mmCIF file of C-alpha atoms in Angstrom:
data_model
loop_
_atom_site.group_PDB
_atom_site.id
_atom_site.type_symbol
_atom_site.label_atom_id
_atom_site.label_comp_id
_atom_site.label_asym_id
_atom_site.label_seq_id
_atom_site.Cartn_x
_atom_site.Cartn_y
_atom_site.Cartn_z
ATOM 1 C CA UNK A 1 -35.603 12.616 -10.515
ATOM 2 C CA UNK A 2 -32.568 10.776 -11.904
ATOM 3 C CA UNK A 3 -30.411 13.906 -11.575
ATOM 4 C CA UNK A 4 -31.480 14.318 -7.959
ATOM 5 C CA UNK A 5 -30.500 10.718 -7.186
ATOM 6 C CA UNK A 6 -27.094 11.173 -8.833
ATOM 7 C CA UNK A 7 -26.456 14.317 -6.785
ATOM 8 C CA UNK A 8 -27.398 12.683 -3.498
ATOM 9 C CA UNK A 9 -24.359 11.935 -1.340
ATOM 10 C CA UNK A 10 -23.713 8.219 -1.299
ATOM 11 C CA UNK A 11 -22.758 6.875 2.149
ATOM 12 C CA UNK A 12 -20.119 4.657 0.588
ATOM 13 C CA UNK A 13 -17.921 7.712 0.128
ATOM 14 C CA UNK A 14 -17.883 8.145 3.929
ATOM 15 C CA UNK A 15 -16.439 4.625 4.076
ATOM 16 C CA UNK A 16 -13.770 5.625 1.549
ATOM 17 C CA UNK A 17 -12.779 8.757 3.506
ATOM 18 C CA UNK A 18 -12.472 6.954 6.833
ATOM 19 C CA UNK A 19 -10.564 3.982 5.447
ATOM 20 C CA UNK A 20 -8.245 6.294 3.499
ATOM 21 C CA UNK A 21 -7.227 8.020 6.736
ATOM 22 C CA UNK A 22 -6.537 4.673 8.391
ATOM 23 C CA UNK A 23 -4.536 3.584 5.354
ATOM 24 C CA UNK A 24 -2.547 6.823 5.446
ATOM 25 C CA UNK A 25 -1.405 6.164 9.014
ATOM 26 C CA UNK A 26 -0.694 2.482 8.377
ATOM 27 C CA UNK A 27 1.215 2.838 5.120
ATOM 28 C CA UNK A 28 2.921 5.979 6.381
ATOM 29 C CA UNK A 29 4.214 4.026 9.372
ATOM 30 C CA UNK A 30 5.372 1.080 7.280
ATOM 31 C CA UNK A 31 6.671 2.844 4.156
ATOM 32 C CA UNK A 32 7.705 6.067 5.881
ATOM 33 C CA UNK A 33 10.281 4.310 8.041
ATOM 34 C CA UNK A 34 13.192 6.064 6.319
ATOM 35 C CA UNK A 35 13.455 8.986 8.790
ATOM 36 C CA UNK A 36 13.607 6.468 11.680
ATOM 37 C CA UNK A 37 16.460 4.480 10.131
ATOM 38 C CA UNK A 38 19.489 6.540 11.175
ATOM 39 C CA UNK A 39 18.159 7.477 14.668
ATOM 40 C CA UNK A 40 17.394 3.806 15.353
ATOM 41 C CA UNK A 41 20.833 2.861 14.007
ATOM 42 C CA UNK A 42 22.507 5.194 16.492
ATOM 43 C CA UNK A 43 20.200 4.327 19.394
ATOM 44 C CA UNK A 44 20.597 0.558 19.045
ATOM 45 C CA UNK A 45 24.290 0.711 18.097
ATOM 46 C CA UNK A 46 24.039 -1.933 15.375
ATOM 47 C CA UNK A 47 25.185 -2.224 11.755
ATOM 48 C CA UNK A 48 23.244 -1.010 8.737
ATOM 49 C CA UNK A 49 22.911 -4.591 7.480
ATOM 50 C CA UNK A 50 21.471 -5.825 10.794
ATOM 51 C CA UNK A 51 18.941 -2.990 10.986
ATOM 52 C CA UNK A 52 18.043 -3.608 7.337
ATOM 53 C CA UNK A 53 17.453 -7.255 8.274
ATOM 54 C CA UNK A 54 15.176 -6.158 11.145
ATOM 55 C CA UNK A 55 13.255 -3.937 8.730
ATOM 56 C CA UNK A 56 13.081 -6.854 6.269
ATOM 57 C CA UNK A 57 11.607 -9.114 8.964
ATOM 58 C CA UNK A 58 8.989 -6.467 9.647
ATOM 59 C CA UNK A 59 7.993 -6.521 5.972
ATOM 60 C CA UNK A 60 7.622 -10.312 5.996
ATOM 61 C CA UNK A 61 5.534 -10.342 9.188
ATOM 62 C CA UNK A 62 3.430 -7.491 7.804
ATOM 63 C CA UNK A 63 2.814 -9.695 4.784
ATOM 64 C CA UNK A 64 2.070 -12.801 6.848
ATOM 65 C CA UNK A 65 -0.610 -10.845 8.674
ATOM 66 C CA UNK A 66 -2.340 -9.878 5.411
ATOM 67 C CA UNK A 67 -4.150 -13.181 4.652
ATOM 68 C CA UNK A 68 -4.930 -13.526 8.356
ATOM 69 C CA UNK A 69 -6.525 -10.080 8.325
ATOM 70 C CA UNK A 70 -8.422 -10.901 5.114
ATOM 71 C CA UNK A 71 -9.731 -14.144 6.634
ATOM 72 C CA UNK A 72 -10.785 -12.465 9.897
ATOM 73 C CA UNK A 73 -12.560 -9.655 8.036
ATOM 74 C CA UNK A 74 -14.627 -12.284 6.229
ATOM 75 C CA UNK A 75 -15.403 -14.114 9.481
ATOM 76 C CA UNK A 76 -15.585 -11.407 12.180
ATOM 77 C CA UNK A 77 -15.998 -8.128 10.328
ATOM 78 C CA UNK A 78 -13.963 -5.012 9.663
ATOM 79 C CA UNK A 79 -14.493 -3.358 13.050
ATOM 80 C CA UNK A 80 -13.098 -6.287 15.032
ATOM 81 C CA UNK A 81 -9.981 -6.515 12.879
ATOM 82 C CA UNK A 82 -9.258 -2.773 13.007
ATOM 83 C CA UNK A 83 -9.698 -2.531 16.781
ATOM 84 C CA UNK A 84 -7.495 -5.598 17.324
ATOM 85 C CA UNK A 85 -4.827 -4.003 15.154
ATOM 86 C CA UNK A 86 -4.951 -0.718 17.078
ATOM 87 C CA UNK A 87 -4.456 -2.518 20.402
ATOM 88 C CA UNK A 88 -1.471 -4.465 19.043
ATOM 89 C CA UNK A 89 0.069 -1.271 17.663
ATOM 90 C CA UNK A 90 -0.202 0.454 21.048
ATOM 91 C CA UNK A 91 1.321 -2.441 23.001
ATOM 92 C CA UNK A 92 4.127 -3.061 20.509
ATOM 93 C CA UNK A 93 5.085 0.616 20.350
ATOM 94 C CA UNK A 94 5.558 0.794 24.114
ATOM 95 C CA UNK A 95 7.697 -2.362 23.991
ATOM 96 C CA UNK A 96 9.749 -1.044 21.058
ATOM 97 C CA UNK A 97 10.666 2.285 22.658
ATOM 98 C CA UNK A 98 11.678 0.455 25.843
ATOM 99 C CA UNK A 99 13.979 -1.925 23.940
ATOM 100 C CA UNK A 100 17.731 -1.360 24.063
ATOM 101 C CA UNK A 101 19.028 -4.422 22.216
ATOM 102 C CA UNK A 102 18.252 -6.079 18.854
ATOM 103 C CA UNK A 103 16.308 -9.174 19.985
ATOM 104 C CA UNK A 104 13.601 -7.443 22.016
ATOM 105 C CA UNK A 105 13.436 -4.615 19.482
ATOM 106 C CA UNK A 106 12.928 -7.119 16.659
ATOM 107 C CA UNK A 107 10.078 -8.798 18.549
ATOM 108 C CA UNK A 108 8.327 -5.502 19.291
ATOM 109 C CA UNK A 109 8.982 -3.561 16.084
ATOM 110 C CA UNK A 110 9.271 -6.273 13.454
ATOM 111 C CA UNK A 111 6.781 -8.841 14.738
ATOM 112 C CA UNK A 112 4.085 -7.414 17.006
ATOM 113 C CA UNK A 113 3.902 -3.937 15.445
ATOM 114 C CA UNK A 114 3.918 -5.348 11.923
ATOM 115 C CA UNK A 115 1.136 -7.783 12.770
ATOM 116 C CA UNK A 116 -0.915 -4.923 14.205
ATOM 117 C CA UNK A 117 -0.309 -2.794 11.110
ATOM 118 C CA UNK A 118 -1.426 -5.656 8.855
ATOM 119 C CA UNK A 119 -4.766 -5.581 10.700
ATOM 120 C CA UNK A 120 -5.188 -1.880 9.838
ATOM 121 C CA UNK A 121 -3.722 -2.194 6.339
ATOM 122 C CA UNK A 122 -5.464 -1.827 2.949
ATOM 123 C CA UNK A 123 -6.221 -5.570 3.102
ATOM 124 C CA UNK A 124 -8.513 -5.022 6.072
ATOM 125 C CA UNK A 125 -10.486 -2.219 4.419
ATOM 126 C CA UNK A 126 -10.441 -3.095 0.698
ATOM 127 C CA UNK A 127 -13.295 -5.646 1.057
ATOM 128 C CA UNK A 128 -15.620 -3.154 2.763
ATOM 129 C CA UNK A 129 -14.958 -0.501 0.100
ATOM 130 C CA UNK A 130 -15.514 -3.067 -2.656
ATOM 131 C CA UNK A 131 -18.808 -4.155 -1.088
ATOM 132 C CA UNK A 132 -20.138 -0.602 -1.133
ATOM 133 C CA UNK A 133 -19.315 0.010 -4.816
ATOM 134 C CA UNK A 134 -20.106 -1.731 -8.098
ATOM 135 C CA UNK A 135 -20.357 0.958 -10.791
ATOM 136 C CA UNK A 136 -17.498 3.055 -9.402
ATOM 137 C CA UNK A 137 -15.410 0.364 -7.725
ATOM 138 C CA UNK A 138 -12.226 1.270 -9.588
ATOM 139 C CA UNK A 139 -12.589 4.933 -8.640
ATOM 140 C CA UNK A 140 -13.357 4.113 -4.999
ATOM 141 C CA UNK A 141 -10.312 1.846 -4.686
ATOM 142 C CA UNK A 142 -8.121 4.488 -6.328
ATOM 143 C CA UNK A 143 -9.400 7.052 -3.845
ATOM 144 C CA UNK A 144 -8.631 4.576 -1.067
ATOM 145 C CA UNK A 145 -5.083 4.392 -2.416
ATOM 146 C CA UNK A 146 -4.713 8.142 -1.852
ATOM 147 C CA UNK A 147 -4.340 7.160 1.790
ATOM 148 C CA UNK A 148 -1.250 5.139 0.888
ATOM 149 C CA UNK A 149 0.130 8.044 -1.104
ATOM 150 C CA UNK A 150 -0.702 10.392 1.750
ATOM 151 C CA UNK A 151 1.318 8.141 4.021
ATOM 152 C CA UNK A 152 4.363 8.912 1.880
ATOM 153 C CA UNK A 153 3.553 12.557 1.163
ATOM 154 C CA UNK A 154 2.473 13.619 4.627
ATOM 155 C CA UNK A 155 3.903 11.193 7.160
ATOM 156 C CA UNK A 156 7.524 11.087 5.918
ATOM 157 C CA UNK A 157 8.157 14.847 6.380
ATOM 158 C CA UNK A 158 6.148 14.838 9.624
ATOM 159 C CA UNK A 159 8.273 12.000 10.985
ATOM 160 C CA UNK A 160 11.454 13.845 10.034
ATOM 161 C CA UNK A 161 10.469 17.042 11.857
ATOM 162 C CA UNK A 162 8.959 15.191 14.826
ATOM 163 C CA UNK A 163 12.083 13.078 15.318
ATOM 164 C CA UNK A 164 14.214 16.236 15.299
ATOM 165 C CA UNK A 165 11.873 17.889 17.792
ATOM 166 C CA UNK A 166 11.070 15.117 20.305
ATOM 167 C CA UNK A 167 13.121 12.087 19.211
ATOM 168 C CA UNK A 168 12.125 8.867 17.474
ATOM 169 C CA UNK A 169 10.745 7.163 20.596
ATOM 170 C CA UNK A 170 8.309 9.937 21.523
ATOM 171 C CA UNK A 171 7.295 10.204 17.866
ATOM 172 C CA UNK A 172 6.345 6.519 17.850
ATOM 173 C CA UNK A 173 4.337 6.880 21.065
ATOM 174 C CA UNK A 174 2.410 9.840 19.664
ATOM 175 C CA UNK A 175 1.733 7.838 16.509
ATOM 176 C CA UNK A 176 0.337 4.917 18.512
ATOM 177 C CA UNK A 177 -2.001 7.257 20.362
ATOM 178 C CA UNK A 178 -3.226 8.681 17.075
ATOM 179 C CA UNK A 179 -3.962 5.165 15.813
ATOM 180 C CA UNK A 180 -6.092 4.393 18.871
ATOM 181 C CA UNK A 181 -8.111 7.612 18.601
ATOM 182 C CA UNK A 182 -8.718 7.401 14.847
ATOM 183 C CA UNK A 183 -9.683 3.744 14.729
ATOM 184 C CA UNK A 184 -11.925 3.927 17.813
ATOM 185 C CA UNK A 185 -13.771 6.866 16.222
ATOM 186 C CA UNK A 186 -13.914 5.389 12.725
ATOM 187 C CA UNK A 187 -15.470 2.096 13.780
ATOM 188 C CA UNK A 188 -18.602 4.063 14.715
ATOM 189 C CA UNK A 189 -19.013 4.962 11.014
ATOM 190 C CA UNK A 190 -18.033 1.705 9.319
ATOM 191 C CA UNK A 191 -20.569 -0.912 8.308
ATOM 192 C CA UNK A 192 -20.023 -4.169 6.417
ATOM 193 C CA UNK A 193 -23.698 -4.192 5.413
ATOM 194 C CA UNK A 194 -23.773 -2.373 2.080
ATOM 195 C CA UNK A 195 -27.121 -1.715 0.352
ATOM 196 C CA UNK A 196 -28.207 -4.405 -2.099
ATOM 197 C CA UNK A 197 -27.847 -2.168 -5.149
ATOM 198 C CA UNK A 198 -24.711 -0.376 -3.902
ATOM 199 C CA UNK A 199 -23.967 2.653 -6.115
ATOM 200 C CA UNK A 200 -25.780 1.475 -9.241
ATOM 201 C CA UNK A 201 -27.913 3.998 -11.115
ATOM 202 C CA UNK A 202 -31.647 3.322 -11.483
ATOM 203 C CA UNK A 203 -31.235 2.170 -15.076
ATOM 204 C CA UNK A 204 -28.559 -0.313 -14.065
ATOM 205 C CA UNK A 205 -30.677 -1.639 -11.202
ATOM 206 C CA UNK A 206 -33.443 -2.441 -13.655
ATOM 207 C CA UNK A 207 -30.952 -4.415 -15.755
ATOM 208 C CA UNK A 208 -29.546 -7.720 -14.649
ATOM 209 C CA UNK A 209 -27.266 -6.605 -11.817
ATOM 210 C CA UNK A 210 -25.611 -10.004 -11.717
ATOM 211 C CA UNK A 211 -24.025 -9.257 -15.076
ATOM 212 C CA UNK A 212 -22.110 -6.409 -13.423
ATOM 213 C CA UNK A 213 -21.049 -8.173 -10.237
ATOM 214 C CA UNK A 214 -20.629 -11.832 -11.277
ATOM 215 C CA UNK A 215 -17.007 -13.111 -11.245
ATOM 216 C CA UNK A 216 -15.361 -13.925 -14.564
ATOM 217 C CA UNK A 217 -13.766 -17.053 -13.108
ATOM 218 C CA UNK A 218 -15.994 -19.041 -10.750
ATOM 219 C CA UNK A 219 -14.264 -20.665 -7.788
ATOM 220 C CA UNK A 220 -15.532 -23.455 -5.560
ATOM 221 C CA UNK A 221 -12.853 -22.532 -3.024
ATOM 222 C CA UNK A 222 -10.287 -19.749 -2.926
ATOM 223 C CA UNK A 223 -7.366 -22.124 -3.464
ATOM 224 C CA UNK A 224 -8.675 -22.798 -6.999
ATOM 225 C CA UNK A 225 -7.383 -19.346 -7.962
ATOM 226 C CA UNK A 226 -3.824 -20.560 -7.353
ATOM 227 C CA UNK A 227 -4.144 -22.748 -10.430
ATOM 228 C CA UNK A 228 -4.980 -19.794 -12.700
ATOM 229 C CA UNK A 229 -2.426 -17.583 -14.457
ATOM 230 C CA UNK A 230 -4.128 -14.194 -13.859
ATOM 231 C CA UNK A 231 -3.673 -14.588 -10.098
ATOM 232 C CA UNK A 232 0.069 -15.071 -10.513
ATOM 233 C CA UNK A 233 0.398 -12.238 -13.036
ATOM 234 C CA UNK A 234 -1.160 -9.880 -10.496
ATOM 235 C CA UNK A 235 0.920 -11.376 -7.685
ATOM 236 C CA UNK A 236 4.219 -10.959 -9.534
ATOM 237 C CA UNK A 237 3.328 -7.336 -10.176
ATOM 238 C CA UNK A 238 2.691 -6.857 -6.466
ATOM 239 C CA UNK A 239 6.064 -8.484 -5.676
ATOM 240 C CA UNK A 240 7.774 -5.875 -7.865
ATOM 241 C CA UNK A 241 5.610 -3.168 -6.295
ATOM 242 C CA UNK A 242 6.587 -4.260 -2.787
ATOM 243 C CA UNK A 243 10.279 -4.429 -3.676
ATOM 244 C CA UNK A 244 10.313 -0.912 -5.102
ATOM 245 C CA UNK A 245 7.977 0.882 -2.677
ATOM 246 C CA UNK A 246 9.559 -0.508 0.481
ATOM 247 C CA UNK A 247 13.028 0.085 -0.919
ATOM 248 C CA UNK A 248 12.226 3.756 -1.415
ATOM 249 C CA UNK A 249 10.330 4.037 1.868
ATOM 250 C CA UNK A 250 13.120 2.560 3.992
ATOM 251 C CA UNK A 251 16.265 3.579 2.074
ATOM 252 C CA UNK A 252 15.167 6.545 -0.042
ATOM 253 C CA UNK A 253 16.082 9.187 2.534
ATOM 254 C CA UNK A 254 19.396 7.528 3.576
ATOM 255 C CA UNK A 255 20.299 7.015 -0.110
ATOM 256 C CA UNK A 256 19.720 10.671 -0.962
ATOM 257 C CA UNK A 257 21.691 11.769 2.094
ATOM 258 C CA UNK A 258 24.578 9.517 1.016
ATOM 259 C CA UNK A 259 24.412 11.298 -2.350
ATOM 260 C CA UNK A 260 24.934 14.689 -0.718
ATOM 261 C CA UNK A 261 21.388 15.962 -0.128
ATOM 262 C CA UNK A 262 20.504 17.176 3.359
ATOM 263 C CA UNK A 263 17.909 15.402 5.492
ATOM 264 C CA UNK A 264 15.118 17.930 4.927
ATOM 265 C CA UNK A 265 15.586 18.019 1.152
ATOM 266 C CA UNK A 266 15.629 14.214 1.056
ATOM 267 C CA UNK A 267 12.439 13.760 3.094
ATOM 268 C CA UNK A 268 10.610 16.593 1.304
ATOM 269 C CA UNK A 269 11.418 15.074 -2.095
ATOM 270 C CA UNK A 270 9.905 11.753 -0.998
ATOM 271 C CA UNK A 271 6.945 13.688 0.361
ATOM 272 C CA UNK A 272 6.568 15.493 -2.960
ATOM 273 C CA UNK A 273 6.396 12.138 -4.722
ATOM 274 C CA UNK A 274 3.538 11.085 -2.457
ATOM 275 C CA UNK A 275 1.756 14.438 -2.796
ATOM 276 C CA UNK A 276 1.783 14.274 -6.595
ATOM 277 C CA UNK A 277 0.666 10.643 -6.327
ATOM 278 C CA UNK A 278 -2.364 11.707 -4.268
ATOM 279 C CA UNK A 279 -3.403 14.130 -6.991
ATOM 280 C CA UNK A 280 -2.715 11.692 -9.831
ATOM 281 C CA UNK A 281 -4.666 8.923 -8.072
ATOM 282 C CA UNK A 282 -7.805 11.078 -8.225
ATOM 283 C CA UNK A 283 -7.269 11.608 -11.952
ATOM 284 C CA UNK A 284 -6.449 7.953 -12.621
ATOM 285 C CA UNK A 285 -9.392 6.863 -10.479
ATOM 286 C CA UNK A 286 -11.780 8.745 -12.734
ATOM 287 C CA UNK A 287 -10.292 6.894 -15.723
ATOM 288 C CA UNK A 288 -10.086 3.435 -14.199
ATOM 289 C CA UNK A 289 -13.732 2.471 -14.722
ATOM 290 C CA UNK A 290 -13.706 3.627 -18.344
ATOM 291 C CA UNK A 291 -10.460 2.293 -19.863
ATOM 292 C CA UNK A 292 -8.497 -0.968 -19.707
ATOM 293 C CA UNK A 293 -7.307 -1.656 -16.165
ATOM 294 C CA UNK A 294 -4.592 -4.056 -17.329
ATOM 295 C CA UNK A 295 -3.143 -1.417 -19.655
ATOM 296 C CA UNK A 296 -3.169 1.180 -16.867
ATOM 297 C CA UNK A 297 -1.476 -1.258 -14.489
ATOM 298 C CA UNK A 298 1.165 -2.166 -17.049
ATOM 299 C CA UNK A 299 1.919 1.485 -17.808
ATOM 300 C CA UNK A 300 2.275 2.335 -14.123
ATOM 301 C CA UNK A 301 4.865 -0.404 -13.592
ATOM 302 C CA UNK A 302 6.908 0.476 -16.686
ATOM 303 C CA UNK A 303 7.098 4.183 -15.889
ATOM 304 C CA UNK A 304 7.850 3.409 -12.247
ATOM 305 C CA UNK A 305 10.876 1.427 -13.401
ATOM 306 C CA UNK A 306 12.191 4.524 -15.147
ATOM 307 C CA UNK A 307 11.659 6.516 -11.948
ATOM 308 C CA UNK A 308 13.955 4.215 -9.960
ATOM 309 C CA UNK A 309 16.782 4.593 -12.428
ATOM 310 C CA UNK A 310 16.433 8.357 -12.478
ATOM 311 C CA UNK A 311 16.220 8.979 -8.730
ATOM 312 C CA UNK A 312 19.498 7.178 -8.023
ATOM 313 C CA UNK A 313 21.324 9.083 -10.795
ATOM 314 C CA UNK A 314 20.187 12.686 -10.184
ATOM 315 C CA UNK A 315 22.815 15.202 -9.043
ATOM 316 C CA UNK A 316 21.025 18.454 -8.135
ATOM 317 C CA UNK A 317 18.020 19.589 -6.093
ATOM 318 C CA UNK A 318 15.960 20.732 -9.073
ATOM 319 C CA UNK A 319 16.545 17.341 -10.730
ATOM 320 C CA UNK A 320 15.517 15.601 -7.510
ATOM 321 C CA UNK A 321 12.229 17.499 -7.229
ATOM 322 C CA UNK A 322 11.512 17.030 -10.944
ATOM 323 C CA UNK A 323 12.125 13.281 -10.759
ATOM 324 C CA UNK A 324 10.020 13.025 -7.577
ATOM 325 C CA UNK A 325 7.121 14.801 -9.286
ATOM 326 C CA UNK A 326 7.464 12.513 -12.320
ATOM 327 C CA UNK A 327 7.498 9.466 -10.062
ATOM 328 C CA UNK A 328 4.391 10.658 -8.271
ATOM 329 C CA UNK A 329 2.435 10.628 -11.533
ATOM 330 C CA UNK A 330 2.848 6.843 -11.792
ATOM 331 C CA UNK A 331 3.307 5.929 -8.126
ATOM 332 C CA UNK A 332 -0.364 5.476 -7.322
ATOM 333 C CA UNK A 333 -2.715 2.829 -8.496
ATOM 334 C CA UNK A 334 -0.871 -0.479 -8.641
ATOM 335 C CA UNK A 335 -2.514 -1.901 -5.508
ATOM 336 C CA UNK A 336 -5.892 -0.313 -6.322
ATOM 337 C CA UNK A 337 -5.923 -1.764 -9.828
ATOM 338 C CA UNK A 338 -4.669 -5.141 -8.611
ATOM 339 C CA UNK A 339 -7.441 -5.456 -6.026
ATOM 340 C CA UNK A 340 -10.055 -4.252 -8.533
ATOM 341 C CA UNK A 341 -8.932 -6.819 -11.108
ATOM 342 C CA UNK A 342 -8.899 -9.608 -8.499
ATOM 343 C CA UNK A 343 -12.442 -8.694 -7.424
ATOM 344 C CA UNK A 344 -13.636 -8.639 -11.024
ATOM 345 C CA UNK A 345 -11.887 -11.878 -11.947
ATOM 346 C CA UNK A 346 -12.750 -14.001 -8.916
ATOM 347 C CA UNK A 347 -15.622 -12.207 -7.175
ATOM 348 C CA UNK A 348 -15.953 -10.295 -3.893
ATOM 349 C CA UNK A 349 -16.527 -13.474 -1.887
ATOM 350 C CA UNK A 350 -12.849 -14.379 -2.145
ATOM 351 C CA UNK A 351 -11.355 -10.907 -2.462
ATOM 352 C CA UNK A 352 -10.125 -10.565 1.139
ATOM 353 C CA UNK A 353 -8.206 -13.841 1.248
ATOM 354 C CA UNK A 354 -6.865 -13.655 -2.333
ATOM 355 C CA UNK A 355 -5.763 -10.050 -1.988
ATOM 356 C CA UNK A 356 -4.256 -10.957 1.382
ATOM 357 C CA UNK A 357 -2.100 -13.692 -0.126
ATOM 358 C CA UNK A 358 -1.106 -11.492 -3.066
ATOM 359 C CA UNK A 359 -0.156 -8.746 -0.637
ATOM 360 C CA UNK A 360 1.861 -11.274 1.348
ATOM 361 C CA UNK A 361 3.990 -11.735 -1.781
ATOM 362 C CA UNK A 362 4.061 -7.927 -2.035
ATOM 363 C CA UNK A 363 5.671 -7.866 1.414
ATOM 364 C CA UNK A 364 8.086 -10.653 0.508
ATOM 365 C CA UNK A 365 9.173 -8.332 -2.284
ATOM 366 C CA UNK A 366 9.396 -5.524 0.255
ATOM 367 C CA UNK A 367 11.601 -7.585 2.572
ATOM 368 C CA UNK A 368 13.886 -8.568 -0.301
ATOM 369 C CA UNK A 369 14.071 -4.943 -1.432
ATOM 370 C CA UNK A 370 14.894 -3.592 2.035
ATOM 371 C CA UNK A 371 17.565 -6.225 2.670
ATOM 372 C CA UNK A 372 19.018 -5.896 -0.831
ATOM 373 C CA UNK A 373 19.490 -2.160 -0.304
ATOM 374 C CA UNK A 374 21.444 -2.573 2.948
ATOM 375 C CA UNK A 375 23.507 -5.534 1.754
ATOM 376 C CA UNK A 376 24.076 -4.097 -1.723
ATOM 377 C CA UNK A 377 25.377 -0.804 -0.349
ATOM 378 C CA UNK A 378 27.812 -2.470 2.042
ATOM 379 C CA UNK A 379 28.971 -5.058 -0.543
ATOM 380 C CA UNK A 380 29.149 -2.874 -3.678
ATOM 381 C CA UNK A 381 29.476 0.557 -2.062
ATOM 382 C CA UNK A 382 26.610 1.936 -4.147
ATOM 383 C CA UNK A 383 22.807 2.147 -4.099
ATOM 384 C CA UNK A 384 22.658 1.610 -7.858
ATOM 385 C CA UNK A 385 22.479 -2.192 -7.467
ATOM 386 C CA UNK A 386 19.243 -2.132 -5.407
ATOM 387 C CA UNK A 387 17.560 0.698 -7.283
ATOM 388 C CA UNK A 388 18.547 -0.776 -10.658
ATOM 389 C CA UNK A 389 17.036 -4.114 -9.603
ATOM 390 C CA UNK A 390 13.821 -2.306 -8.675
ATOM 391 C CA UNK A 391 13.757 -0.689 -12.104
ATOM 392 C CA UNK A 392 14.173 -4.040 -13.865
ATOM 393 C CA UNK A 393 11.508 -5.800 -11.785
ATOM 394 C CA UNK A 394 9.026 -2.976 -12.346
ATOM 395 C CA UNK A 395 9.539 -3.029 -16.108
ATOM 396 C CA UNK A 396 9.128 -6.823 -16.192
ATOM 397 C CA UNK A 397 5.924 -6.558 -14.128
ATOM 398 C CA UNK A 398 4.586 -4.117 -16.701
ATOM 399 C CA UNK A 399 5.036 -6.614 -19.514
ATOM 400 C CA UNK A 400 3.631 -9.491 -17.435
ATOM 401 C CA UNK A 401 0.439 -7.563 -16.614
ATOM 402 C CA UNK A 402 -0.187 -7.003 -20.327
ATOM 403 C CA UNK A 403 -0.826 -10.759 -20.487
ATOM 404 C CA UNK A 404 -3.892 -10.477 -18.247
ATOM 405 C CA UNK A 405 -7.114 -11.511 -20.013
ATOM 406 C CA UNK A 406 -8.440 -8.715 -22.221
ATOM 407 C CA UNK A 407 -12.011 -8.821 -20.900
ATOM 408 C CA UNK A 408 -14.173 -5.701 -21.184
ATOM 409 C CA UNK A 409 -14.256 -5.199 -17.427
ATOM 410 C CA UNK A 410 -10.457 -5.268 -17.012
#
């Protein structure tokens, strides 16, 4: 009987699949902006620093929308937030492709589109996945993160080929249409009402379930978490994560092209990183509920730092693909582990708003990283400054996360 129950398909995995696809489109649009950079630069006729500043603004607004999305999910539900985001994405895309000067383009692309993407981001769907899982929450959140990795692995090369074929404006319009179709269809499958016992096995249900789901740090209100060190350890790690991931997403392809690689090789290498990350996230997800989450998180950041030094120093195609594959092994998991640790530390009641604020700092890091890359290249004449900074921040985040409380559940 027990074996039959274990083999029965749990509906929560449908939630994971749907939300992973939404995450793939969202993160692919935000982190896969590299192929759009040069075409937008030519189309708008502006400097690299100014376009980098526009991209940086988009990262900040994307981050500002995170706690708003987390709050609205708690109050109005996942479906409402996702549908609102899809509508904003459609409207902003039309405005962006019709813009011919920096001010209107900044409003459409950096503000309205970014706000819409924050409503379809991992922040909007992490709470619903967490509600549906207790025993396998770490694995489920890792699997959700495969959507983010898929955004890099799949969307970056697709954007490159689509822009060559139909131009960047038509590519954006097609993307907006895909958002509307996917989210309208997915809301028919999503439900915020998880079963009482979630994915617990019969033996665990008979035990005191509260021991498995109770927060380690009780909060009377979410702002109480701001006075605790673990919240800021996680948040600093996400700042470093945002700096590095958005740096690579926005400037990885232009950097590699400046170093002599052609456009296809550059975009495919970034795609390879995401593809390997998708595979590694499945492997790491199976480990995450059985070994120390803080140690895994620390290791990911430290090895990611090494990746950023290597990718800016490589000189041949085989080195590029090797470094991309290495980076993919440690690229996944930082956001999944961070959200899992926050949920374990402070409870699911506050997860949406706390993760939203932490992800806001993630996007501050992203904005700083994107701007630093453009400014650093024009000021120093090299990408080493920005990518070296990313390496240092990632390594420091690894050591900071080792200071998280060594509880059994993290």
